PDB file of C-alpha atoms and ligand atoms in Angstrom:
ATOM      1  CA  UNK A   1     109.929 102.423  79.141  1.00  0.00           C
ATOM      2  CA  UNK A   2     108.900 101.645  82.922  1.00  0.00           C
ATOM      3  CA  UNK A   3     105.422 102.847  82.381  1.00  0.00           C
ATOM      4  CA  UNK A   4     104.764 101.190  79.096  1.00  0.00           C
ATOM      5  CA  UNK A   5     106.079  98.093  80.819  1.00  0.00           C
ATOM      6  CA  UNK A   6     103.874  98.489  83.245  1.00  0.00           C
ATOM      7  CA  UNK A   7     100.903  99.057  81.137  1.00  0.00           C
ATOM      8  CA  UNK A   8     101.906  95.854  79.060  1.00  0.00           C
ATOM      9  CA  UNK A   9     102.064  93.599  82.332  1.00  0.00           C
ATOM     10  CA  UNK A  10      98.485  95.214  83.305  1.00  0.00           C
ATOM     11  CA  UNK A  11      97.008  94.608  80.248  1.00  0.00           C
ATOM     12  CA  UNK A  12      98.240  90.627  80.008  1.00  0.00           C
ATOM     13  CA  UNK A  13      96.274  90.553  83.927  1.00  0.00           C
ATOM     14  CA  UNK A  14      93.526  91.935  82.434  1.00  0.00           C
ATOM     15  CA  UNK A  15      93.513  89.592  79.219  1.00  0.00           C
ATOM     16  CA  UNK A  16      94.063  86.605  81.520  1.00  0.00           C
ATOM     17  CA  UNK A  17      90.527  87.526  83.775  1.00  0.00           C
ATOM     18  CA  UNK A  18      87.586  86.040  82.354  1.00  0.00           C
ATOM     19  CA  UNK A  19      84.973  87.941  85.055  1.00  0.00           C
ATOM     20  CA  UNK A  20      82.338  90.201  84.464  1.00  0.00           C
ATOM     21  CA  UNK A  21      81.981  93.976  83.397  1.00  0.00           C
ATOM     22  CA  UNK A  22      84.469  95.866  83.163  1.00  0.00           C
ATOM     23  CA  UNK A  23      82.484  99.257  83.048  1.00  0.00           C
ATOM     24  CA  UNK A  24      82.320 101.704  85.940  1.00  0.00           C
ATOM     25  CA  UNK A  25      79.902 104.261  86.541  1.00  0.00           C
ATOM     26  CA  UNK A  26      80.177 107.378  88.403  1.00  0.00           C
ATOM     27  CA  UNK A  27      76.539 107.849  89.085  1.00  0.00           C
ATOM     28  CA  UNK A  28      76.150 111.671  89.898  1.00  0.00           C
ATOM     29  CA  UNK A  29      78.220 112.517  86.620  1.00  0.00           C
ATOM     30  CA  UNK A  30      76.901 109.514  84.595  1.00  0.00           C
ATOM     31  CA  UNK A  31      81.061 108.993  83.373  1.00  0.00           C
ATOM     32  CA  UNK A  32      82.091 105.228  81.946  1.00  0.00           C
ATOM     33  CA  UNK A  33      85.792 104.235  82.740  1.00  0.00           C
ATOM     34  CA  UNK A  34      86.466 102.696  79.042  1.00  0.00           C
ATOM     35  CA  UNK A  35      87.900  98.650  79.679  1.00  0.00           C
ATOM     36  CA  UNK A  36      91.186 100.414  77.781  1.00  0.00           C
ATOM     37  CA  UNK A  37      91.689 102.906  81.071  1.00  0.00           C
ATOM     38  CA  UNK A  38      91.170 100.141  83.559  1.00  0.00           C
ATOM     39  CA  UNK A  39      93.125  97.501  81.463  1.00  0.00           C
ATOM     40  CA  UNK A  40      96.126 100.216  82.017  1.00  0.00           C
ATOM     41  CA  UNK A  41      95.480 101.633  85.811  1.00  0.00           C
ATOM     42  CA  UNK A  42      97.512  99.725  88.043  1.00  0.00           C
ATOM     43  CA  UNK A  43      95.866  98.485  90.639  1.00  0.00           C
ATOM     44  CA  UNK A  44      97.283  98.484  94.116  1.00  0.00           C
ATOM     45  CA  UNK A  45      95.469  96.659  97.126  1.00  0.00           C
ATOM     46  CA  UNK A  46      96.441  98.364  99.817  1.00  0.00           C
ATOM     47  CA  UNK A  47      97.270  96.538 103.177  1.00  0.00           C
ATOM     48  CA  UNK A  48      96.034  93.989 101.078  1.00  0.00           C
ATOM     49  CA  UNK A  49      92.530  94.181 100.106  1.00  0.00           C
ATOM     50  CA  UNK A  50      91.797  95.600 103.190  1.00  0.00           C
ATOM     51  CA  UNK A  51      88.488  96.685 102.711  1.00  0.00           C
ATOM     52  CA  UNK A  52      87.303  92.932 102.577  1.00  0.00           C
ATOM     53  CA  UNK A  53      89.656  91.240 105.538  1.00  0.00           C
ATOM     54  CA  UNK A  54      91.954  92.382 107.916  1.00  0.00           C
ATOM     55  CA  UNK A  55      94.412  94.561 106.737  1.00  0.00           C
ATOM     56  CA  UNK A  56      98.086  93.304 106.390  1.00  0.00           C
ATOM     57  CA  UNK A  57      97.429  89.328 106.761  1.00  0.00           C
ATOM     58  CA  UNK A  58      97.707  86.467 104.765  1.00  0.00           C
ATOM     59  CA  UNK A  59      93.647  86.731 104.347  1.00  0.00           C
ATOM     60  CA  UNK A  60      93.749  89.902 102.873  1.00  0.00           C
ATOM     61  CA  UNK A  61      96.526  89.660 100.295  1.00  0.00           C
ATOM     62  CA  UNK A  62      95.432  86.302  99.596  1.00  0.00           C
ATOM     63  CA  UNK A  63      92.283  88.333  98.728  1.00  0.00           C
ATOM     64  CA  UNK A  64      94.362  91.249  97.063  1.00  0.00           C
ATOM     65  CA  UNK A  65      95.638  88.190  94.520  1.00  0.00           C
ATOM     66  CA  UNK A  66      92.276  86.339  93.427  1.00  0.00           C
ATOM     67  CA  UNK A  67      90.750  90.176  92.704  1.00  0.00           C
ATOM     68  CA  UNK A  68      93.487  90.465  90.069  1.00  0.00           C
ATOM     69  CA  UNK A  69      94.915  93.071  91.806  1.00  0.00           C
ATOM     70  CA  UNK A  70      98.214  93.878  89.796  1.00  0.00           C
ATOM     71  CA  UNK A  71     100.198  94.581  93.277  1.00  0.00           C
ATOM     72  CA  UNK A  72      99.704  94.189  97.128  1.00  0.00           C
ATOM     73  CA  UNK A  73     100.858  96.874  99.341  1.00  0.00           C
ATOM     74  CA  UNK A  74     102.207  95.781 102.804  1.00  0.00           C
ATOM     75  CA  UNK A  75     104.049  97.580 105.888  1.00  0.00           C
ATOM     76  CA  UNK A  76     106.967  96.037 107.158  1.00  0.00           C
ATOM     77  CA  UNK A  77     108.699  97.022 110.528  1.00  0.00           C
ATOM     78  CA  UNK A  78     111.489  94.503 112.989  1.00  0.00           C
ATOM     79  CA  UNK A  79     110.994  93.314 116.198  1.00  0.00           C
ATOM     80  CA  UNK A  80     112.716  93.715 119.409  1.00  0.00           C
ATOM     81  CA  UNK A  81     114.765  90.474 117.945  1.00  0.00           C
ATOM     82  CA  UNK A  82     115.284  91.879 114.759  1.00  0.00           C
ATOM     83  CA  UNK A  83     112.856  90.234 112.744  1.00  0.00           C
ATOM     84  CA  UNK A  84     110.617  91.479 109.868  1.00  0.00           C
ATOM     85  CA  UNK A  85     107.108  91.384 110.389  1.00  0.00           C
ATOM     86  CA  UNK A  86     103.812  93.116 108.271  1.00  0.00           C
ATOM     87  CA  UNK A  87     101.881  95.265 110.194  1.00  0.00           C
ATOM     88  CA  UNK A  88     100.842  98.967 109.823  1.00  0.00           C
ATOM     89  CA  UNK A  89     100.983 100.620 112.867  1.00  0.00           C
ATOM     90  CA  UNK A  90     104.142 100.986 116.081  1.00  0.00           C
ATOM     91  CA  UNK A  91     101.784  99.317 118.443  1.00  0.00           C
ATOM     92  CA  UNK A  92      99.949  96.225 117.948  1.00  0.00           C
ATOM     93  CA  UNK A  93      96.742  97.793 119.796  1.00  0.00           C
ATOM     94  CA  UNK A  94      94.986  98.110 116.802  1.00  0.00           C
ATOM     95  CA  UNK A  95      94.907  95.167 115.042  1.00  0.00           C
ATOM     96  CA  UNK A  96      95.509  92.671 116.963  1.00  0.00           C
ATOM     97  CA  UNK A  97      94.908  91.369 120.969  1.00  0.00           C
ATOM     98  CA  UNK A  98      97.641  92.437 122.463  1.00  0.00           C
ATOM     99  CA  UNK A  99      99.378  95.657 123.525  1.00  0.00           C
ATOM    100  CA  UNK A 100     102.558  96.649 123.309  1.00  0.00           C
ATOM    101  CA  UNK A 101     105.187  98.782 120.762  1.00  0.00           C
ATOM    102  CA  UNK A 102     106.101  96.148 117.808  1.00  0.00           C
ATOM    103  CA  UNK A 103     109.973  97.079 118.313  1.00  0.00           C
ATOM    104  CA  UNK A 104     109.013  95.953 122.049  1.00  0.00           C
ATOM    105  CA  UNK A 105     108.075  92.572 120.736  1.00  0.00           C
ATOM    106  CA  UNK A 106     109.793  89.381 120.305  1.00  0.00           C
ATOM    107  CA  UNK A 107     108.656  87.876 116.668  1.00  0.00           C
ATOM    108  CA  UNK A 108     107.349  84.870 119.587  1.00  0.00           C
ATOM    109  CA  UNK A 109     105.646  87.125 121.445  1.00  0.00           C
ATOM    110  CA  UNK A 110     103.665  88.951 117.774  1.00  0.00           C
ATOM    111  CA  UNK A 111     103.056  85.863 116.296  1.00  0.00           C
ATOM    112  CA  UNK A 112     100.846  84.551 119.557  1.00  0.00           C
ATOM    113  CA  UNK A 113      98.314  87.512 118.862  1.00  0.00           C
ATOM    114  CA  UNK A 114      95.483  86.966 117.045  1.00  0.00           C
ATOM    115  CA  UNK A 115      95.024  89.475 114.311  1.00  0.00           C
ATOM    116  CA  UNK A 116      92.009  88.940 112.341  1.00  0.00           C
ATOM    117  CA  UNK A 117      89.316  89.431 115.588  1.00  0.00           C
ATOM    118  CA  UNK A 118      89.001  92.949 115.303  1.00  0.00           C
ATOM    119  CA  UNK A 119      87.758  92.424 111.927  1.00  0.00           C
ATOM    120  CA  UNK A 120      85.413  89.768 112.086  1.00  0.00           C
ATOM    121  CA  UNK A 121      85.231  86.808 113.874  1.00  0.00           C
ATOM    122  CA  UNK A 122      85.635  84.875 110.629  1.00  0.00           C
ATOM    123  CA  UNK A 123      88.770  85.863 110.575  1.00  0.00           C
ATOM    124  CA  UNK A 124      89.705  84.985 114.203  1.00  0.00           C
ATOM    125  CA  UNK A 125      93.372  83.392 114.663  1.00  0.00           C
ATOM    126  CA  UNK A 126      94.924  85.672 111.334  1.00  0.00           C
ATOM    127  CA  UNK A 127      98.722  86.110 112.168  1.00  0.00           C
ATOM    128  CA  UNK A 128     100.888  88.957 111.559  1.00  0.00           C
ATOM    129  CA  UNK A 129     102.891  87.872 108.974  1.00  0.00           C
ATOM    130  CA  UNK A 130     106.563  87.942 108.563  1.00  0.00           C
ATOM    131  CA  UNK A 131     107.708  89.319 105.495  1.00  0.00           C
ATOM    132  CA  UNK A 132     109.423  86.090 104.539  1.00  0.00           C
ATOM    133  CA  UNK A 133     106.376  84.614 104.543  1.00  0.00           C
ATOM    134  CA  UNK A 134     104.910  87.193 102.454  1.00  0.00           C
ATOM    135  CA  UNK A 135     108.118  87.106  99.825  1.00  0.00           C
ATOM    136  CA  UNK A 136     107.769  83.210  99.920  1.00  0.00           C
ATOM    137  CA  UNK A 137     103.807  82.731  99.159  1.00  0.00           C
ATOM    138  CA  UNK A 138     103.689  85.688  96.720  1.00  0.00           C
ATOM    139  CA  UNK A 139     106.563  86.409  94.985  1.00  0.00           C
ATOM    140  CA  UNK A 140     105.891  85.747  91.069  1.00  0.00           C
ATOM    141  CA  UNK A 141     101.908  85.666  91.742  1.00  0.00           C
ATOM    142  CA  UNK A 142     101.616  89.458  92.294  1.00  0.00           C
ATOM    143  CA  UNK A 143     103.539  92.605  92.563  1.00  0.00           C
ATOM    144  CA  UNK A 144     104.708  93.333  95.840  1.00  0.00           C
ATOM    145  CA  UNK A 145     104.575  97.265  96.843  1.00  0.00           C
ATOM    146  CA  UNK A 146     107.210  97.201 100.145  1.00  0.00           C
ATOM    147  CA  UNK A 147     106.524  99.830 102.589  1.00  0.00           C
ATOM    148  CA  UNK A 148     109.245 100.386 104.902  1.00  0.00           C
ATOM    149  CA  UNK A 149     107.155 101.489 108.247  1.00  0.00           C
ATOM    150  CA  UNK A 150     108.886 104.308 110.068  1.00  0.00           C
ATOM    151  CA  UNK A 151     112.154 103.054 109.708  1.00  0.00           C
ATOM    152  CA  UNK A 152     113.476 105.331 111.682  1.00  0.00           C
ATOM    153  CA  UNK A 153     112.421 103.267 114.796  1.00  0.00           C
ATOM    154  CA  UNK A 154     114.698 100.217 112.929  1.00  0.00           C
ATOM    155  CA  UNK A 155     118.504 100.754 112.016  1.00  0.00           C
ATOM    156  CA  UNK A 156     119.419  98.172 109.786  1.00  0.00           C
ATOM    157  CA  UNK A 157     115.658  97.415 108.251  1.00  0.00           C
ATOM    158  CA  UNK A 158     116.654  98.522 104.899  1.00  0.00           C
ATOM    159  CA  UNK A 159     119.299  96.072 105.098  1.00  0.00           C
ATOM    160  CA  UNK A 160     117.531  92.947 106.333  1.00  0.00           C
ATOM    161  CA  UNK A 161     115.072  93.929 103.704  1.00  0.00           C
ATOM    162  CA  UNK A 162     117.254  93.931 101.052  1.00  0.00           C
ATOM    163  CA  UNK A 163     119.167  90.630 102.279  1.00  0.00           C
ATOM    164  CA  UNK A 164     116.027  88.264 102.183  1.00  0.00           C
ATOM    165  CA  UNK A 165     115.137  89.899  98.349  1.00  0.00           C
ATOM    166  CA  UNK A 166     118.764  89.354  97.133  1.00  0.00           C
ATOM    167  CA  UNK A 167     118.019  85.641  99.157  1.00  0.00           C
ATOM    168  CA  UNK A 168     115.294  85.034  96.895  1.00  0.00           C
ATOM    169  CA  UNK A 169     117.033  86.698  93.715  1.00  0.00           C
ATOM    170  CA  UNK A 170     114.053  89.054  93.650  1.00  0.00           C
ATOM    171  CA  UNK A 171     116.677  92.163  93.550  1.00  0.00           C
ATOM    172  CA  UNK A 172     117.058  91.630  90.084  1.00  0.00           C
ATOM    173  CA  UNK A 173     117.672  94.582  87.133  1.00  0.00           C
ATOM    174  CA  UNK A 174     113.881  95.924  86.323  1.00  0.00           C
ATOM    175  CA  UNK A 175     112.119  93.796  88.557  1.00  0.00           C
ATOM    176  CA  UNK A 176     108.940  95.451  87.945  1.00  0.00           C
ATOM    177  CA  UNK A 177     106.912  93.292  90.444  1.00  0.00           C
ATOM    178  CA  UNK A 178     108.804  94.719  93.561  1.00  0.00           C
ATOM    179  CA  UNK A 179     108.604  98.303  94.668  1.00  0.00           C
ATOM    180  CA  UNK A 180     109.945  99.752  97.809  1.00  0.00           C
ATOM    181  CA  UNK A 181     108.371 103.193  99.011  1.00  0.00           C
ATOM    182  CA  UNK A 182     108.235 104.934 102.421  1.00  0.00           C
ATOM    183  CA  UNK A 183     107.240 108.286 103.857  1.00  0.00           C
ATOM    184  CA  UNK A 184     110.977 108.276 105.256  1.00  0.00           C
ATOM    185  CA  UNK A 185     113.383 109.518 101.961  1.00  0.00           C
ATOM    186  CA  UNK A 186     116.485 109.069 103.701  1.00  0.00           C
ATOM    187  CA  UNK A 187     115.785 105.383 103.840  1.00  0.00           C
ATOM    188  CA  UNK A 188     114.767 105.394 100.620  1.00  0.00           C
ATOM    189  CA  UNK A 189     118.605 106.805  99.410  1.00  0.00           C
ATOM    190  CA  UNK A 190     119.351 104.280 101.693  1.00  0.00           C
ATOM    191  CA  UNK A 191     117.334 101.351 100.326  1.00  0.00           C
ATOM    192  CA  UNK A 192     118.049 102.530  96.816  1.00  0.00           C
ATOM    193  CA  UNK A 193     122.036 102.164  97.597  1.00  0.00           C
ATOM    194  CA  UNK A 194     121.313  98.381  98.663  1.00  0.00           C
ATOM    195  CA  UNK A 195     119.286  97.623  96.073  1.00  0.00           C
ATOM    196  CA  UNK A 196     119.939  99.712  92.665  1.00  0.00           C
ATOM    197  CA  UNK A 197     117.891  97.679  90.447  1.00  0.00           C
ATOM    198  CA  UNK A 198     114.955  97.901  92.041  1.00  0.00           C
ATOM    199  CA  UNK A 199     112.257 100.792  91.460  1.00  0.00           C
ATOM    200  CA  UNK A 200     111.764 102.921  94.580  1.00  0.00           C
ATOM    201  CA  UNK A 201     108.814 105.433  95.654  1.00  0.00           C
ATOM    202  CA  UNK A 202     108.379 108.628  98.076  1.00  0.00           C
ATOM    203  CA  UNK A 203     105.450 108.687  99.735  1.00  0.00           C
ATOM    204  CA  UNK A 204     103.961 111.743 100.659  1.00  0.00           C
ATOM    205  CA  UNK A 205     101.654 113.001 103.092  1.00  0.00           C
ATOM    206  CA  UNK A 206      98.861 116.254 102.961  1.00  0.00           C
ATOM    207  CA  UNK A 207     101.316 118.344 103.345  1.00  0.00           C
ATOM    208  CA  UNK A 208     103.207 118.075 100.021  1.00  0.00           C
ATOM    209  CA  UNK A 209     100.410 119.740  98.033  1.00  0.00           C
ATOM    210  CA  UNK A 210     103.231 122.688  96.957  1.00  0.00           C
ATOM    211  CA  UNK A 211     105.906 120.187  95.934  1.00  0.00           C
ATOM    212  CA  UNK A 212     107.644 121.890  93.789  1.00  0.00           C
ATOM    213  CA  UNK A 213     109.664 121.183  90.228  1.00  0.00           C
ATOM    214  CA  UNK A 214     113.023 121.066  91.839  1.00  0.00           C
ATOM    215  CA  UNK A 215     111.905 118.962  94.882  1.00  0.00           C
ATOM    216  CA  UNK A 216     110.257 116.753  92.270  1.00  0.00           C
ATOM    217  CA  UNK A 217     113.639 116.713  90.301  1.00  0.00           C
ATOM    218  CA  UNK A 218     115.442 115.425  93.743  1.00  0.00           C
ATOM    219  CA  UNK A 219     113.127 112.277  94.470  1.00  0.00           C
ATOM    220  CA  UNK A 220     113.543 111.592  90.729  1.00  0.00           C
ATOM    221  CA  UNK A 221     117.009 110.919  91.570  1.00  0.00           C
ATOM    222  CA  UNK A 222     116.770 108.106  93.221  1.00  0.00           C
ATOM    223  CA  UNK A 223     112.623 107.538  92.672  1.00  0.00           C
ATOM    224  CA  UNK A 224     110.608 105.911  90.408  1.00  0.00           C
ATOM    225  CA  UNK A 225     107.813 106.574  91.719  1.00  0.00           C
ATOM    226  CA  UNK A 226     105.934 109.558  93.651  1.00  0.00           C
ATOM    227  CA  UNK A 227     102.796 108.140  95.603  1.00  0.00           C
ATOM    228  CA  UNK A 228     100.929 111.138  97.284  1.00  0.00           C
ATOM    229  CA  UNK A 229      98.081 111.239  99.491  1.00  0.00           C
ATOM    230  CA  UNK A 230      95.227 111.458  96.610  1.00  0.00           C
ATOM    231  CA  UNK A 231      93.828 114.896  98.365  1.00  0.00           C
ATOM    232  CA  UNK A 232      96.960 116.311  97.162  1.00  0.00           C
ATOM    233  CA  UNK A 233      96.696 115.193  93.899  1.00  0.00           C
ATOM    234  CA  UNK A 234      95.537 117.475  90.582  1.00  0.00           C
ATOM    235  CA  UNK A 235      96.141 117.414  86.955  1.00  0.00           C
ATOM    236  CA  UNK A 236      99.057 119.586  87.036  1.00  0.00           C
ATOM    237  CA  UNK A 237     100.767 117.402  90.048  1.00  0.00           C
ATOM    238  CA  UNK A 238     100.182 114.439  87.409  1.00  0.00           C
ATOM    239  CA  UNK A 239     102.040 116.611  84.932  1.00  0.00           C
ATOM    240  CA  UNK A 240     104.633 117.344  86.566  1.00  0.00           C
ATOM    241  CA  UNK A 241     105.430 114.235  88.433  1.00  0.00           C
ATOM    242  CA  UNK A 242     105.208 112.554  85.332  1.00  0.00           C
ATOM    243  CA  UNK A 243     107.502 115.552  83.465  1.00  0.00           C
ATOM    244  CA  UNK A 244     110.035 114.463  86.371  1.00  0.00           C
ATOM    245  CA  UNK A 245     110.283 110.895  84.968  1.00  0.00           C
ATOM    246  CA  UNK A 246     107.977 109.462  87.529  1.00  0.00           C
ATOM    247  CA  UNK A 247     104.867 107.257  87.904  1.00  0.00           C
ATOM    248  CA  UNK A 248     102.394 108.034  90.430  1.00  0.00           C
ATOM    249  CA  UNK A 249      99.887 106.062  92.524  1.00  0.00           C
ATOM    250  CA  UNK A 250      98.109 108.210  95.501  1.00  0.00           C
ATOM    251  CA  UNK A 251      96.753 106.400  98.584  1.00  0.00           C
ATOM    252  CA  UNK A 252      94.245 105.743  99.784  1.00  0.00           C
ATOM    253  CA  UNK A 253      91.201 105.276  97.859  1.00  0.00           C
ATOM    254  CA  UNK A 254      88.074 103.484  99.593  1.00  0.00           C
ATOM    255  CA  UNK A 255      85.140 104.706  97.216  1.00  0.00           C
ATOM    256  CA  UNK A 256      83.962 104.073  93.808  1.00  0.00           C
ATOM    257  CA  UNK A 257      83.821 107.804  93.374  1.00  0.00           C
ATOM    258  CA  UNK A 258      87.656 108.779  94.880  1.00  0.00           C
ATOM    259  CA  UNK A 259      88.615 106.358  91.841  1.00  0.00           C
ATOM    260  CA  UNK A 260      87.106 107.422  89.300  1.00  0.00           C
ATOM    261  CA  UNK A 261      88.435 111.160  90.057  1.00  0.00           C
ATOM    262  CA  UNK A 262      91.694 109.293  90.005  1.00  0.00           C
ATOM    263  CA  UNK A 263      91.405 107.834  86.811  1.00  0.00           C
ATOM    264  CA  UNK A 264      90.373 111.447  85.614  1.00  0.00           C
ATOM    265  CA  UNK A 265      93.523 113.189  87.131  1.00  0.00           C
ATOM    266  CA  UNK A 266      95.319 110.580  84.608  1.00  0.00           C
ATOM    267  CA  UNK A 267      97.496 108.538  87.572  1.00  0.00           C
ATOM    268  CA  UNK A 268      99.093 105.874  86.523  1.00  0.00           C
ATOM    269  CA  UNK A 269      98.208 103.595  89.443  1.00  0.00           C
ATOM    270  CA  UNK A 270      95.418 103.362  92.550  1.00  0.00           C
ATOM    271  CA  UNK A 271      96.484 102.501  95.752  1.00  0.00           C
ATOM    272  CA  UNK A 272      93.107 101.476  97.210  1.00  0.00           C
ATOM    273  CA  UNK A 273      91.119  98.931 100.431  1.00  0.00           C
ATOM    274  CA  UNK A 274      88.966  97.943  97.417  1.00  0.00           C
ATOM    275  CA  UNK A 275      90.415  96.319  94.228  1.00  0.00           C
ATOM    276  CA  UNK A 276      87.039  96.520  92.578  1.00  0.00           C
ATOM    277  CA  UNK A 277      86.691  99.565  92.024  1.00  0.00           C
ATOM    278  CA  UNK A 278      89.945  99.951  90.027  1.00  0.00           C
ATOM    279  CA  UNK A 279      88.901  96.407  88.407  1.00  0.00           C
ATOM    280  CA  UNK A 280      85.174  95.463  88.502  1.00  0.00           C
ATOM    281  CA  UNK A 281      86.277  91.749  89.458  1.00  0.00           C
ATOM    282  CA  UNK A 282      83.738  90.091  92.147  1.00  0.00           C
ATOM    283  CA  UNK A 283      84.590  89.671  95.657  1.00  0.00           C
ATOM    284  CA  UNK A 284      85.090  86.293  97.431  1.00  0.00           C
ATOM    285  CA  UNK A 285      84.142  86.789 100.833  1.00  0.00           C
TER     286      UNK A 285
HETATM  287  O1  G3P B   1     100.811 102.793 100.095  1.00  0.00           O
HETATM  288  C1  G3P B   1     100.538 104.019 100.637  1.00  0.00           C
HETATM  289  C2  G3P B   1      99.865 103.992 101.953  1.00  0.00           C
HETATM  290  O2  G3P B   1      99.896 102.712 102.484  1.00  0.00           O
HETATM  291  C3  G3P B   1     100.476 104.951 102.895  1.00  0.00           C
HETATM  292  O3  G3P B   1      99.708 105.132 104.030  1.00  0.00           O
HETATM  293  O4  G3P B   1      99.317 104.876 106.416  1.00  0.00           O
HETATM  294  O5  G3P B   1      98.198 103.360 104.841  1.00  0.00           O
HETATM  295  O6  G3P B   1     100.616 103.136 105.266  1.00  0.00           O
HETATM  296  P1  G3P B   1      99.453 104.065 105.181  1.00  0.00           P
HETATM  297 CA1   CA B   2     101.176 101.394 103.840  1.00  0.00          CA
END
């Protein structure tokens, strides 16, 4: 029921967009993604469309929404004062100006870094967001694919998480916009507890490429969704995942061509830096 939900709300995006093709080519085997396949892939941008702004800002979701991307992924983690902000990785050394552990960091002292430099300098002054700010310019635009960033480093983020959804009555039975998924399962159980109506994923690294039935059986238990790294993925993964009552979107796919095998394994979603290759929909840089 999930997935033909899903496919319904996809389709409706798709009927809304008036943009150009819709057909993609795989040039070395000459294969056409039919409009049908697309209208039904849910697309994911991940960080954002991160392939086109910095990852994990306002920029790049903003970006994320005007592609028609059906969700936005973003990584949330607390600071030293226990507030939620979006940002992928422990340190801010990466993405933004400063140095430092984000757990290290008062939500004052994160949102003085400038995060959209590295990228570009068109992008110079991009904050890292807070995920209230995130809930409170997207909610009800686009679907909203939570990841809970090792959590482990946070006791108590599944809980602030789940307080500022149930704030914005966004924990609501079959919310099918919101999505909560981390490589960390216990916090998923966790999550899942807090917030029973809303559809959870596992995320899974290389290593998982032996998962087997009963393991898939356990996530299903308190899982909707199994989102692999795509190297893992194959046709009888798909199978089985979906056999297990699950949807699956792997991560992360940044070429035409890693789609388009994607689309051939038969996922149900893309979790991709580039929106337009799930959805040929132009870019607005
Ligand atoms: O959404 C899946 C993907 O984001 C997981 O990997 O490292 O990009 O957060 P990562
Ligand atoms: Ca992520």
């Amino acid at each position: 029921m999930k997935r033909m939900m899903t496919i319904l709300a996809a389709s409706l995006a798709m009927t809304a967009f008036t943009g150009p093709a819709l057909a993609a080519e795989d040039g070395e085997a000459g294969k056409v993604i039919s409009k049908q396949q697309q209208q039904e892939m849910v697309n994911v941008a991940h960080r954002g469309a991160s392939g086109h702004a910095p990852e994990n800002t306002m920029e790049a979701f903003q970006k994320g929404f005007e592609m028609k991307a059906d969700y936005i992924e973003i990584d949330v983690q607390m600071t030293k004062d226990g507030e939620l902000v979006v940002i992928h990785d422990t340190t801010v050394n990466r993405t933004t100006d400063g140095t430092g552990k984000v757990g290290d960091l008062t939500l004052a002292e994160i949102r003085q870094l400038d995060a959209g430099s590295w990228f570009g300098d068109a992008y110079a002054g991009e904050k890292v967001p807070t995920f209230e700010e995130v809930l409170n310019e997207f909610r009800g635009k686009v679907g909203i694919l939570i990841e809970l960033k090792a959590p482990e480093l946070y006791p108590g983020v599944e809980a602030k998480i789940a307080d500022a959804l149930i704030e914005r009555n966004m924990d609501t039975a079959n919310n099918e916009k919101i999505i909560i998924q981390s490589f960390n399962h216990e916090s998923m159980k966790t999550s899942k507890e807090l917030l029973p109506n809303l559809s959870h994923g596992v995320l899974l690294g290389g290593n998982w490429a032996n998962v087997t039935e009963e393991q898939l059986a356990q996530f299903a238990a308190y899982a909707d969704y199994f989102n692999p790294s795509m190297y893992i993925v194959t046709e009888e993964l798909v199978g089985d995942v979906h056999e297990a009552g699950m949807d699956i979107y792997p991560y992360t796919s940044r070429s035409q061509e890693q789609a388009l095998r994607l689309f051939d394994l038969n996922v149900d979603g893309i979790i991709t830096d580039y929106p337009e290759h799930v959805y040929a929909h132009p870019v607005k840089n």
